[in-house]
Amino acid sequence: MRRLQGKVALVSGGASGIGLASARRLAEEGAEVVLADLNRDGAERAAAEIPGASAELLDVTSDADWRRAADAVAARHGRVDIVVNSAGIVAFGSIEDVSLEDWRRTMAVNLDGTFLGCRHGVRVMKATGRGGAIVNLSSVSGIIGGHNIAAYNAAKGAVRLLTKSVALHCARKGYGIRCNSVHPGFVETPMLDAVVNQGRNPQDTRAKLQAGVPLGRNARPEEVAAMIAYLASDEAAFVTGAEFVIDGGVTAM
Ligand code: NAI
């Protein structure tokens, strides 16, 4: 399917995991994709393997970086139709033991980064007058709590409602810009590897995580990318301000 032919997409966190899988899928569907990441080398290496793709250095916590990156993509490609806000980090800690530094960093990357991505996404999409689609990576952790991820829960829960506010504002203004959130469960990416490797026995930890999933396994990043590609496409023209869970049944319990 070439549902995204002629569209231009900016993917934050595009050097790894879900962002990288999304970049590949959007390109397969015809989009010109820009992988924007703090990891410039990783983004450049990945972009070199995706037809028509390029890389941008972007620290999502920086307003100036977002302005420069969004303007650069709009200038180079003449438009921006899709923004995927996938850059994210996870920090562990309950309300009693999360450090203020970890709290602030988690909020800065996951929440400020998505806020700025939406803000600059709307700005450059609005300028073309052709509308567009923004897809924000929240998590099942934006819907249900975990005792040891206070900062991540707070950031991802906020992304969920920020998404709805962006969607309603754009609808009210008649911009033709849609905004939706995606809520994965465990996805096999370097982020999950880091989580699993924190345990004393990583194999055991991974098995335990999978055992808690009704479908009995973790997601592949390509499965999340398929949902993102749908939301980015015109097939989702009537879908905005909505939340899309992809968790193998975890939140159904
Ligand atoms: P990942 O760790 O594989 O990739 C994250 C990417 O974000 C990396 O390329 C990293 O360099 C980039 N990044 C980090 N800080 C940045 C910054 N300040 N500016 C720009 N780029 C930055 O992670 P993964 O698994 O692909 O996660 C993507 C998104 O999906 C995140 O928002 C994450 O919270 C969310 N998610 C992941 C789940 C999982 O199990 N892997 C589950 C639910 C949600």
Coordinates of C-alpha atoms and ligand atoms in Angstrom, one line a residue:
M1 CA 0.0 0.0 0.0
R2 CA 1.3 3.5 -0.8
R3 CA -1.1 5.4 1.5
L4 CA 1.4 8.2 2.2
Q5 CA 2.6 9.0 -1.3
G6 CA 3.6 12.6 -1.6
K7 CA 3.6 13.2 2.1
V8 CA 6.5 14.4 4.3
A9 CA 7.0 13.0 7.8
L10 CA 9.2 14.1 10.7
V11 CA 9.8 11.4 13.2
S12 CA 11.4 12.3 16.6
G13 CA 13.3 9.4 18.2
G14 CA 13.7 8.1 14.7
A15 CA 17.1 6.5 15.3
S16 CA 15.8 3.6 17.4
G17 CA 12.9 1.3 18.3
I18 CA 9.4 2.4 17.5
G19 CA 10.5 5.7 15.9
L20 CA 12.9 3.8 13.5
A21 CA 10.2 1.2 12.7
S22 CA 7.7 4.0 12.0
A23 CA 10.2 5.8 9.8
R24 CA 10.7 2.6 7.7
R25 CA 6.9 1.9 7.5
L26 CA 6.0 5.5 6.5
A27 CA 8.7 5.4 3.8
E28 CA 7.4 2.1 2.5
E29 CA 4.0 3.7 2.2
G30 CA 5.5 6.5 0.1
A31 CA 6.4 9.3 2.5
E32 CA 9.6 11.2 2.5
V33 CA 10.8 10.7 6.0
V34 CA 13.1 12.8 8.2
L35 CA 14.6 11.0 11.2
A36 CA 15.2 13.5 14.0
D37 CA 17.1 12.4 17.0
L38 CA 19.6 13.4 19.7
N39 CA 21.6 10.5 18.4
R40 CA 22.7 12.1 15.1
D41 CA 25.0 9.2 14.0
G42 CA 22.2 6.7 14.7
A43 CA 19.7 8.8 12.8
E44 CA 22.1 9.2 9.8
R45 CA 23.0 5.5 9.7
A46 CA 19.3 4.6 9.8
A47 CA 18.3 7.2 7.2
A48 CA 21.0 5.9 4.8
E49 CA 19.1 2.6 4.6
I50 CA 15.7 4.1 4.0
P51 CA 14.9 5.3 0.5
G52 CA 14.4 9.0 0.3
A53 CA 15.1 9.5 4.1
S54 CA 17.3 12.1 5.8
A55 CA 18.4 12.8 9.3
E56 CA 18.2 15.9 11.6
L57 CA 19.9 16.5 14.9
L58 CA 17.1 17.3 17.4
D59 CA 17.0 17.5 21.2
V60 CA 13.2 17.4 21.7
T61 CA 13.5 19.3 25.0
S62 CA 14.8 22.4 23.1
D63 CA 12.4 24.9 21.6
A64 CA 15.1 26.3 19.4
D65 CA 16.0 22.8 18.1
W66 CA 12.4 22.1 17.2
R67 CA 12.1 25.4 15.4
R68 CA 15.3 24.8 13.4
A69 CA 14.4 21.2 12.6
A70 CA 10.8 21.8 11.6
D71 CA 11.8 24.8 9.5
A72 CA 14.6 22.9 7.8
V73 CA 12.3 20.0 6.9
A74 CA 9.6 22.4 5.6
A75 CA 12.2 24.4 3.6
R76 CA 13.8 21.2 2.1
H77 CA 10.6 19.4 1.3
G78 CA 8.2 22.3 0.9
R79 CA 5.7 20.9 3.4
V80 CA 5.3 18.8 6.6
D81 CA 2.3 16.5 6.7
I82 CA 3.1 14.1 9.5
V83 CA 4.8 14.5 12.9
V84 CA 5.5 11.4 15.0
N85 CA 6.6 12.2 18.5
S86 CA 8.4 9.0 19.5
A87 CA 11.5 10.3 21.4
G88 CA 11.2 9.1 25.0
I89 CA 13.1 7.9 28.0
V90 CA 12.1 5.8 31.0
A91 CA 13.3 6.4 34.6
F92 CA 12.5 4.1 37.5
G93 CA 11.4 5.2 40.9
S94 CA 8.4 5.4 43.2
I95 CA 7.0 8.6 44.6
E96 CA 9.4 8.1 47.5
D97 CA 12.6 7.4 45.7
V98 CA 12.5 9.0 42.3
S99 CA 15.1 11.8 42.3
L100 CA 14.0 15.3 41.3
E101 CA 16.6 15.2 38.6
D102 CA 15.1 12.0 37.0
W103 CA 11.6 13.4 37.4
R104 CA 12.6 16.6 35.6
R105 CA 14.4 14.8 32.8
T106 CA 11.5 12.4 32.3
M107 CA 9.1 15.2 32.1
A108 CA 11.4 17.2 29.8
V109 CA 11.9 14.5 27.2
N110 CA 8.5 12.8 27.2
L111 CA 6.2 15.7 27.9
D112 CA 8.0 18.9 27.0
G113 CA 9.4 17.1 23.9
T114 CA 5.9 16.1 22.8
F115 CA 4.4 19.6 23.6
L116 CA 7.1 21.2 21.5
G117 CA 6.7 18.6 18.7
C118 CA 2.9 19.3 18.6
R119 CA 3.5 23.1 18.7
H120 CA 6.0 23.3 15.9
G121 CA 4.2 20.6 14.0
V122 CA 1.0 22.7 14.0
R123 CA 3.0 25.8 13.1
V124 CA 4.6 24.3 9.9
M125 CA 1.5 22.3 8.9
K126 CA -0.7 25.3 9.3
A127 CA 1.7 27.3 7.0
T128 CA 1.0 25.0 4.0
G129 CA -2.8 25.0 4.6
R130 CA -3.0 21.3 3.7
G131 CA -3.6 19.9 7.2
G132 CA -1.7 17.0 8.6
A133 CA -1.5 14.3 11.2
I134 CA 0.4 14.2 14.6
V135 CA 0.9 10.9 16.4
N136 CA 2.1 11.0 20.0
L137 CA 3.7 8.0 21.7
S138 CA 2.1 7.7 25.1
S139 CA 2.0 4.2 26.7
V140 CA -0.3 1.9 28.6
S141 CA 1.6 3.7 31.4
G142 CA -0.4 6.8 30.4
I143 CA -3.6 4.9 31.3
I144 CA -2.7 2.6 34.2
G145 CA -0.3 3.1 37.0
G146 CA 2.9 1.3 38.1
H147 CA 4.3 1.6 41.6
N148 CA 7.9 2.3 40.5
I149 CA 7.5 4.6 37.5
A150 CA 6.0 7.7 39.0
A151 CA 7.6 10.2 36.6
Y152 CA 7.0 8.1 33.5
N153 CA 3.3 7.6 34.5
A154 CA 2.9 11.3 35.0
A155 CA 4.5 12.2 31.7
K156 CA 2.7 9.6 29.7
G157 CA -0.7 10.5 31.3
A158 CA -0.1 14.1 30.4
V159 CA 0.7 13.2 26.8
R160 CA -2.6 11.4 26.6
L161 CA -4.6 14.6 27.5
L162 CA -2.3 17.0 25.7
T163 CA -3.1 15.0 22.6
K164 CA -6.8 15.6 23.0
S165 CA -6.3 19.3 23.7
V166 CA -4.2 19.7 20.5
A167 CA -6.8 17.8 18.5
L168 CA -9.7 19.9 19.8
H169 CA -7.8 23.2 19.2
C170 CA -7.0 22.2 15.6
A171 CA -10.5 21.0 14.9
R172 CA -11.9 24.3 16.3
K173 CA -9.6 26.3 14.1
G174 CA -10.4 24.2 11.0
Y175 CA -6.7 23.5 10.3
G176 CA -7.4 20.0 9.1
I177 CA -4.7 18.8 11.5
R178 CA -5.5 15.6 13.5
C179 CA -3.7 14.5 16.6
N180 CA -3.9 11.1 18.3
S181 CA -2.0 9.1 20.9
V182 CA -0.7 5.6 20.7
H183 CA -0.4 3.4 23.9
P184 CA 1.8 0.4 23.5
G185 CA 2.4 -2.2 26.2
F186 CA 5.9 -3.8 26.1
V187 CA 7.6 -3.4 22.8
E188 CA 10.9 -5.2 21.9
T189 CA 13.2 -2.1 21.5
P190 CA 16.5 -0.9 23.0
M191 CA 14.3 0.8 25.7
L192 CA 12.8 -2.5 26.8
D193 CA 16.3 -4.2 26.7
A194 CA 17.5 -1.5 29.1
V195 CA 14.6 -2.1 31.4
V196 CA 15.0 -5.9 31.3
N197 CA 18.8 -5.7 31.8
Q198 CA 18.3 -3.8 35.0
G199 CA 17.0 -7.0 36.6
R200 CA 19.4 -9.5 38.2
N201 CA 18.4 -12.1 35.6
P202 CA 17.3 -10.4 32.4
Q203 CA 16.0 -13.7 30.8
D204 CA 13.8 -14.3 33.8
T205 CA 12.6 -10.6 33.8
R206 CA 11.6 -10.8 30.1
A207 CA 9.8 -14.1 30.7
K208 CA 7.9 -12.6 33.6
L209 CA 6.9 -9.5 31.6
Q210 CA 5.6 -11.7 28.7
A211 CA 3.7 -14.0 31.1
G212 CA 1.7 -11.0 32.2
V213 CA 0.5 -10.3 28.7
P214 CA -2.7 -12.1 27.6
L215 CA -1.3 -12.7 24.2
G216 CA 1.9 -14.2 25.8
R217 CA 4.5 -12.1 24.1
N218 CA 5.8 -8.5 23.7
A219 CA 5.0 -6.4 20.6
R220 CA 7.3 -6.0 17.7
P221 CA 8.0 -2.3 16.9
E222 CA 6.7 -3.0 13.4
E223 CA 3.3 -3.8 14.9
V224 CA 3.2 -0.3 16.5
A225 CA 4.5 1.3 13.3
A226 CA 1.5 -0.2 11.4
M227 CA -0.9 1.6 13.8
I228 CA 1.1 4.8 13.5
A229 CA 1.0 4.6 9.6
Y230 CA -2.8 4.2 9.7
L231 CA -3.2 7.2 12.0
A232 CA -0.9 9.3 9.7
S233 CA -2.8 8.3 6.6
D234 CA -6.0 9.8 5.1
E235 CA -7.8 6.6 6.0
A236 CA -7.9 8.0 9.5
A237 CA -9.4 11.3 8.3
F238 CA -12.2 11.1 10.9
V239 CA -10.0 10.1 13.8
T240 CA -8.7 12.8 16.1
G241 CA -8.2 13.2 19.8
A242 CA -8.4 9.5 20.2
E243 CA -6.2 7.0 22.1
F244 CA -5.0 3.7 20.5
V245 CA -4.0 0.9 22.8
I246 CA -1.7 -1.8 21.4
D247 CA -0.8 -4.0 24.4
G248 CA -1.7 -7.7 23.7
G249 CA -4.6 -7.4 26.1
V250 CA -2.9 -6.0 29.2
T251 CA -5.3 -3.2 29.9
A252 CA -8.3 -5.4 29.1
M253 CA -7.8 -7.3 32.4
Ligands
NAI1 P1 14.2 3.7 22.2 O1 15.0 3.9 23.4 O2 14.5 2.5 21.4 O3 14.2 5.0 21.2 C1 14.1 6.3 21.8 C2 14.8 7.3 20.9 O4 14.6 8.6 21.4 C3 16.3 7.0 20.8 O5 16.7 7.0 19.4 C4 16.9 8.2 21.5 O6 18.1 8.7 21.0 C5 15.8 9.3 21.3 N1 15.8 10.3 22.3 C6 15.9 10.2 23.6 N2 16.0 11.5 24.2 C7 15.9 12.4 23.2 C8 15.9 13.8 23.1 N3 16.0 14.5 24.2 N4 15.8 14.3 21.9 C9 15.6 13.6 20.8 N5 15.7 12.2 20.8 C10 15.8 11.6 22.0 O7 12.7 3.7 22.7 P2 11.3 3.1 22.1 O8 11.0 1.9 22.8 O9 11.4 3.1 20.6 O10 10.3 4.2 22.6 C11 9.7 5.1 21.7 C12 8.5 5.8 22.4 O11 7.5 4.8 22.7 C13 8.9 6.4 23.8 O12 8.2 7.6 23.9 C14 8.5 5.4 24.8 O13 8.2 6.0 26.0 C15 7.2 4.8 24.1 N6 6.9 3.5 24.6 C16 7.8 2.4 24.5 C17 7.4 1.2 25.0 C18 8.4 0.0 24.9 O14 8.1 -1.0 25.6 N7 9.5 0.0 24.2 C19 6.1 0.9 25.5 C20 5.2 2.1 25.5 C21 5.6 3.3 25.1

